């Protein structure tokens, strides 16, 4: 299967942990961008983690502030996500944030 560009999107409607992207088997992904948009006129925070194949959780962005009515790019460099690893996002207040990750899956 050839390499392919993809995006993963989440409308965060709860304060629970939401899976943004799971890297498929036999694949490595290069995440080029993680955009977070606040669209209700109220500032909020987001936490982003990566869970490895052994279920260990690593914090990438911990309670990062997102100002009202803004879009923030979280990454300054590409993020490598390996086979079966999971990117997860959590917002402090429900129904305020949208998240879009742009990535390249390498098979």
XYZ file of N, CA, C and O in Angstrom:
428
model
N 0.854 -1.176 0.000
C 0.000 0.000 0.000
C 0.898 1.238 0.000
O 1.850 1.326 0.757
N 0.593 2.225 -0.814
C 1.438 3.419 -0.897
C 1.274 4.330 0.327
O 0.305 4.223 1.068
N 2.232 5.238 0.500
C 2.113 6.255 1.538
C 0.904 7.124 1.231
O 0.577 7.354 0.073
N 0.265 7.627 2.286
C -0.915 8.460 2.031
C -1.039 9.575 3.062
O -0.771 9.376 4.246
N -1.451 10.745 2.556
C -1.735 11.882 3.423
C -3.152 11.740 3.964
O -4.067 11.371 3.230
N -3.308 12.045 5.251
C -4.620 11.928 5.886
C -4.793 13.051 6.882
O -3.838 13.732 7.244
N -6.038 13.200 7.355
C -6.274 14.054 8.510
C -7.192 13.316 9.464
O -7.941 12.428 9.072
N -7.073 13.678 10.720
C -7.926 13.109 11.758
C -8.599 14.285 12.453
O -7.939 15.273 12.782
N -9.909 14.194 12.636
C -10.672 15.314 13.180
C -11.480 14.875 14.395
O -11.962 13.741 14.440
N -11.622 15.804 15.360
C -12.463 15.537 16.526
C -13.165 16.819 16.947
O -12.527 17.862 17.080
N -14.469 16.711 17.147
C -15.266 17.768 17.758
C -15.436 17.336 19.206
O -16.139 16.361 19.481
N -14.749 18.013 20.113
C -14.735 17.564 21.506
C -16.030 17.977 22.200
O -16.216 19.135 22.557
N -16.929 17.015 22.379
C -18.253 17.289 22.942
C -18.370 16.908 24.411
O -19.397 17.157 25.020
N -17.323 16.294 24.962
C -17.315 15.931 26.379
C -15.956 16.296 26.969
O -15.028 16.638 26.242
N -15.853 16.184 28.284
C -14.569 16.415 28.946
C -13.788 15.113 29.112
O -12.726 15.101 29.714
N -14.316 14.044 28.555
C -13.623 12.759 28.604
C -12.514 12.695 27.564
O -12.439 13.520 26.651
N -11.665 11.692 27.695
C -10.582 11.475 26.740
C -11.177 11.031 25.406
O -12.028 10.150 25.359
N -10.735 11.665 24.315
C -11.207 11.353 22.966
C -10.038 10.876 22.121
O -9.003 11.545 22.068
N -10.194 9.742 21.458
C -9.158 9.269 20.539
C -9.194 10.105 19.274
O -10.225 10.201 18.611
N -8.057 10.721 18.946
C -7.936 11.525 17.733
C -7.443 10.674 16.570
O -7.955 10.762 15.458
N -6.436 9.821 16.833
C -5.835 9.032 15.754
C -5.175 7.791 16.341
O -4.506 7.863 17.366
N -5.369 6.657 15.662
C -4.676 5.410 15.993
C -3.874 4.995 14.781
O -4.424 4.846 13.681
N -2.578 4.811 14.958
C -1.709 4.426 13.844
C -1.938 2.951 13.516
O -1.842 2.092 14.397
N -2.231 2.642 12.260
C -2.510 1.254 11.879
C -1.284 0.343 12.019
O -0.140 0.806 12.083
N -1.538 -0.955 12.009
C -0.462 -1.947 12.028
C 0.416 -1.789 10.797
O -0.055 -1.381 9.731
N 1.687 -2.095 10.953
C 2.672 -2.044 9.864
C 2.788 -0.647 9.245
O 3.056 -0.512 8.057
N 2.545 0.378 10.056
C 2.555 1.758 9.568
C 3.249 2.654 10.580
O 3.151 2.433 11.787
N 3.928 3.669 10.081
C 4.437 4.771 10.895
C 3.803 6.034 10.341
O 3.661 6.177 9.126
N 3.421 6.937 11.220
C 2.808 8.184 10.772
C 3.666 9.367 11.198
O 4.209 9.387 12.305
N 3.778 10.339 10.308
C 4.399 11.621 10.631
C 3.283 12.648 10.753
O 2.635 12.990 9.761
N 3.046 13.095 11.972
C 2.023 14.117 12.203
C 2.686 15.467 11.975
O 3.636 15.835 12.667
N 2.213 16.187 10.983
C 2.811 17.460 10.599
C 2.160 18.639 11.312
O 2.773 19.687 11.462
N 0.907 18.474 11.734
C 0.175 19.593 12.311
C -0.908 19.076 13.248
O -1.552 18.066 12.958
N -1.076 19.774 14.372
C -2.241 19.566 15.233
C -2.827 20.946 15.496
O -2.254 21.753 16.230
N -3.950 21.237 14.827
C -4.642 22.515 14.987
C -5.777 22.361 15.990
O -6.543 21.396 15.929
N -5.885 23.331 16.894
C -6.977 23.346 17.869
C -7.710 24.676 17.715
O -7.095 25.740 17.765
N -9.019 24.604 17.521
C -9.842 25.792 17.310
C -10.894 25.900 18.403
O -11.606 24.935 18.689
N -10.995 27.095 18.999
C -12.042 27.382 19.985
C -13.089 28.232 19.277
O -12.760 29.272 18.715
N -14.349 27.785 19.305
C -15.363 28.475 18.500
C -16.586 28.956 19.273
O -17.598 29.287 18.674
N -16.485 29.054 20.604
C -17.657 29.481 21.376
C -17.486 30.846 22.026
O -18.395 31.333 22.680
N -16.305 31.445 21.889
C -16.051 32.724 22.532
C -15.603 32.601 23.969
O -15.621 33.585 24.710
N -15.215 31.392 24.371
C -14.752 31.144 25.740
C -13.402 30.433 25.702
O -13.261 29.411 25.037
N -12.422 30.947 26.412
C -11.119 30.293 26.471
C -11.268 28.908 27.097
O -12.184 28.650 27.878
N -10.356 28.020 26.745
C -10.385 26.657 27.280
C -8.957 26.130 27.308
O -8.016 26.828 26.926
N -8.809 24.889 27.735
C -7.499 24.229 27.713
C -7.644 22.850 27.083
O -8.725 22.263 27.090
N -6.517 22.366 26.552
C -6.492 21.038 25.948
C -5.281 20.276 26.453
O -4.225 20.864 26.711
N -5.454 18.976 26.604
C -4.366 18.068 26.939
C -4.259 17.056 25.812
O -5.277 16.521 25.356
N -3.036 16.813 25.344
C -2.787 15.847 24.271
C -1.801 14.813 24.790
O -0.759 15.166 25.356
N -2.145 13.537 24.604
C -1.269 12.450 25.033
C -1.052 11.466 23.896
O -1.819 11.439 22.927
N -0.012 10.654 24.047
C 0.209 9.529 23.139
C 0.316 8.286 23.999
O 0.998 8.278 25.028
N -0.403 7.248 23.591
C -0.383 5.965 24.291
C 0.374 4.982 23.418
O 0.033 4.805 22.242
N 1.408 4.342 23.982
C 2.200 3.413 23.175
C 1.564 2.028 23.142
O 0.514 1.789 23.752
N 2.194 1.107 22.430
C 1.658 -0.244 22.240
C 1.560 -1.023 23.548
O 0.820 -2.000 23.635
N 2.284 -0.589 24.582
C 2.220 -1.240 25.891
C 1.237 -0.560 26.831
O 1.220 -0.840 28.022
N 0.450 0.368 26.312
C -0.577 1.106 27.054
C 0.002 2.142 28.017
O -0.710 2.639 28.887
N 1.273 2.493 27.876
C 1.853 3.576 28.673
C 1.433 4.908 28.055
O 1.461 5.070 26.839
N 1.063 5.854 28.905
C 0.570 7.156 28.439
C 1.642 8.218 28.667
O 2.195 8.330 29.766
N 1.916 9.006 27.615
C 2.914 10.066 27.671
C 2.242 11.386 27.325
O 1.546 11.486 26.317
N 2.479 12.404 28.143
C 1.892 13.716 27.918
C 2.692 14.485 26.872
O 3.910 14.596 26.972
N 2.012 15.014 25.864
C 2.639 15.857 24.854
C 2.370 17.331 25.144
O 3.262 18.166 25.038
N 1.121 17.643 25.471
C 0.713 18.998 25.833
C -0.214 18.868 27.029
O -1.253 18.224 26.937
N 0.154 19.469 28.140
C -0.602 19.317 29.386
C -1.308 20.624 29.718
O -0.659 21.638 29.960
N -2.627 20.621 29.662
C -3.466 21.770 30.002
C -2.967 23.028 29.279
O -2.665 24.052 29.879
N -2.885 22.929 27.962
C -2.433 24.034 27.119
C -3.594 24.991 26.851
O -4.670 24.572 26.426
N -3.373 26.271 27.102
C -4.428 27.281 26.954
C -4.740 27.559 25.488
O -3.834 27.684 24.657
N -6.038 27.640 25.203
C -6.538 28.036 23.885
C -7.449 29.239 24.119
O -8.486 29.127 24.775
N -7.053 30.386 23.590
C -7.835 31.614 23.796
C -9.157 31.553 23.036
O -9.311 30.798 22.072
N -10.099 32.373 23.464
C -11.420 32.431 22.833
C -11.307 32.810 21.360
O -10.521 33.684 20.994
N -12.077 32.118 20.529
C -12.181 32.408 19.093
C -10.837 32.401 18.365
O -10.619 33.204 17.451
N -9.944 31.501 18.747
C -8.641 31.411 18.082
C -8.376 29.984 17.626
O -9.029 29.037 18.062
N -7.388 29.866 16.750
C -6.876 28.568 16.327
C -5.391 28.544 16.655
O -4.672 29.502 16.348
N -4.948 27.462 17.275
C -3.559 27.331 17.708
C -2.945 26.093 17.059
O -3.556 25.015 17.054
N -1.732 26.257 16.510
C -0.936 25.130 16.021
C -0.088 24.643 17.189
O 0.737 25.392 17.720
N -0.289 23.399 17.604
C 0.447 22.876 18.747
C 1.867 22.435 18.397
O 2.780 22.580 19.204
N 2.064 21.887 17.213
C 3.376 21.332 16.857
C 4.294 22.392 16.248
O 3.863 23.219 15.459
N 5.565 22.310 16.616
C 6.588 23.122 15.964
C 7.496 22.258 15.100
O 8.221 22.773 14.259
N 7.451 20.961 15.311
C 8.201 19.967 14.535
C 7.286 18.759 14.330
O 6.358 18.538 15.113
N 7.540 17.940 13.303
C 6.713 16.745 13.102
C 6.810 15.782 14.291
O 7.833 15.712 14.968
N 5.735 15.062 14.508
C 5.653 14.067 15.570
C 5.554 12.688 14.930
O 4.673 12.458 14.092
N 6.428 11.761 15.325
C 6.393 10.396 14.811
C 5.464 9.564 15.694
O 5.600 9.542 16.921
N 4.507 8.895 15.059
C 3.594 7.993 15.757
C 3.814 6.611 15.166
O 3.666 6.412 13.960
N 4.171 5.666 16.027
C 4.505 4.325 15.561
C 3.278 3.408 15.557
O 2.233 3.743 16.114
N 3.461 2.276 14.938
C 2.420 1.254 14.820
C 1.679 1.054 16.138
O 2.277 0.865 17.193
N 0.346 1.129 16.079
C -0.574 0.902 17.190
C -0.536 1.956 18.296
O -1.183 1.790 19.328
N 0.194 3.044 18.118
C 0.158 4.125 19.095
C -1.081 4.982 18.852
O -1.595 5.053 17.739
N -1.548 5.644 19.926
C -2.816 6.372 19.870
C -2.620 7.801 20.367
O -2.115 8.015 21.472
N -3.047 8.764 19.558
C -3.099 10.162 19.989
C -4.476 10.420 20.584
O -5.507 10.123 19.962
N -4.480 10.990 21.808
C -5.743 11.273 22.485
C -5.769 12.725 22.932
O -4.723 13.302 23.254
N -6.968 13.306 22.951
C -7.144 14.702 23.346
C -8.249 14.815 24.394
O -9.208 14.042 24.389
N -8.081 15.800 25.295
C -9.068 16.045 26.344
C -9.206 17.545 26.531
O -8.197 18.248 26.649
N -10.446 18.036 26.556
C -10.664 19.460 26.811
C -11.211 19.648 28.219
O -11.799 18.730 28.799
N -11.034 20.844 28.758
C -11.490 21.120 30.126
C -13.000 21.305 30.204
O -13.629 20.914 31.180
N -13.595 21.912 29.152
C -15.027 22.205 29.138
C -15.621 21.657 27.848
O -15.095 21.909 26.772
N -16.713 20.945 27.956
C -17.324 20.309 26.784
C -17.806 21.325 25.758
O -18.186 22.448 26.099
N -17.793 20.904 24.494
C -18.382 21.641 23.367
C -17.716 22.980 23.055
O -18.388 23.927 22.633
N -16.389 23.049 23.211
C -15.709 24.302 22.880
C -14.617 24.135 21.824
O -14.313 25.096 21.124
N -14.010 22.963 21.723
C -12.831 22.813 20.876
C -13.031 21.821 19.739
O -13.735 20.813 19.893
N -12.382 22.149 18.611
C -12.248 21.225 17.486
C -10.754 20.992 17.272
O -9.957 21.928 17.415
N -10.397 19.761 16.899
C -8.989 19.410 16.686
C -8.855 18.744 15.322
O -9.656 17.870 14.971
N -7.834 19.169 14.565
C -7.533 18.549 13.271
C -6.038 18.255 13.227
O -5.214 19.156 13.424
N -5.705 16.990 12.989
C -4.303 16.587 12.814
C -4.098 16.230 11.350
O -4.895 15.507 10.751
N -3.004 16.741 10.771
C -2.633 16.407 9.402
C -1.408 15.515 9.464
O -0.438 15.831 10.165
N -1.448 14.404 8.708
C -0.376 13.419 8.858
C -0.105 12.670 7.562
O -0.930 12.665 6.650
N 1.057 12.038 7.546
C 1.456 11.179 6.442
C 1.657 9.777 7.005
O 2.465 9.571 7.912
N 0.886 8.814 6.493
C 1.073 7.415 6.876
C 2.078 6.770 5.931
O 1.914 6.834 4.701
N 3.101 6.157 6.510
C 4.164 5.508 5.738
C 4.065 4.007 5.963
O 4.180 3.531 7.094
N 3.866 3.270 4.868
C 3.724 1.819 4.971
C 4.995 1.140 4.521
O 5.725 1.580 3.721
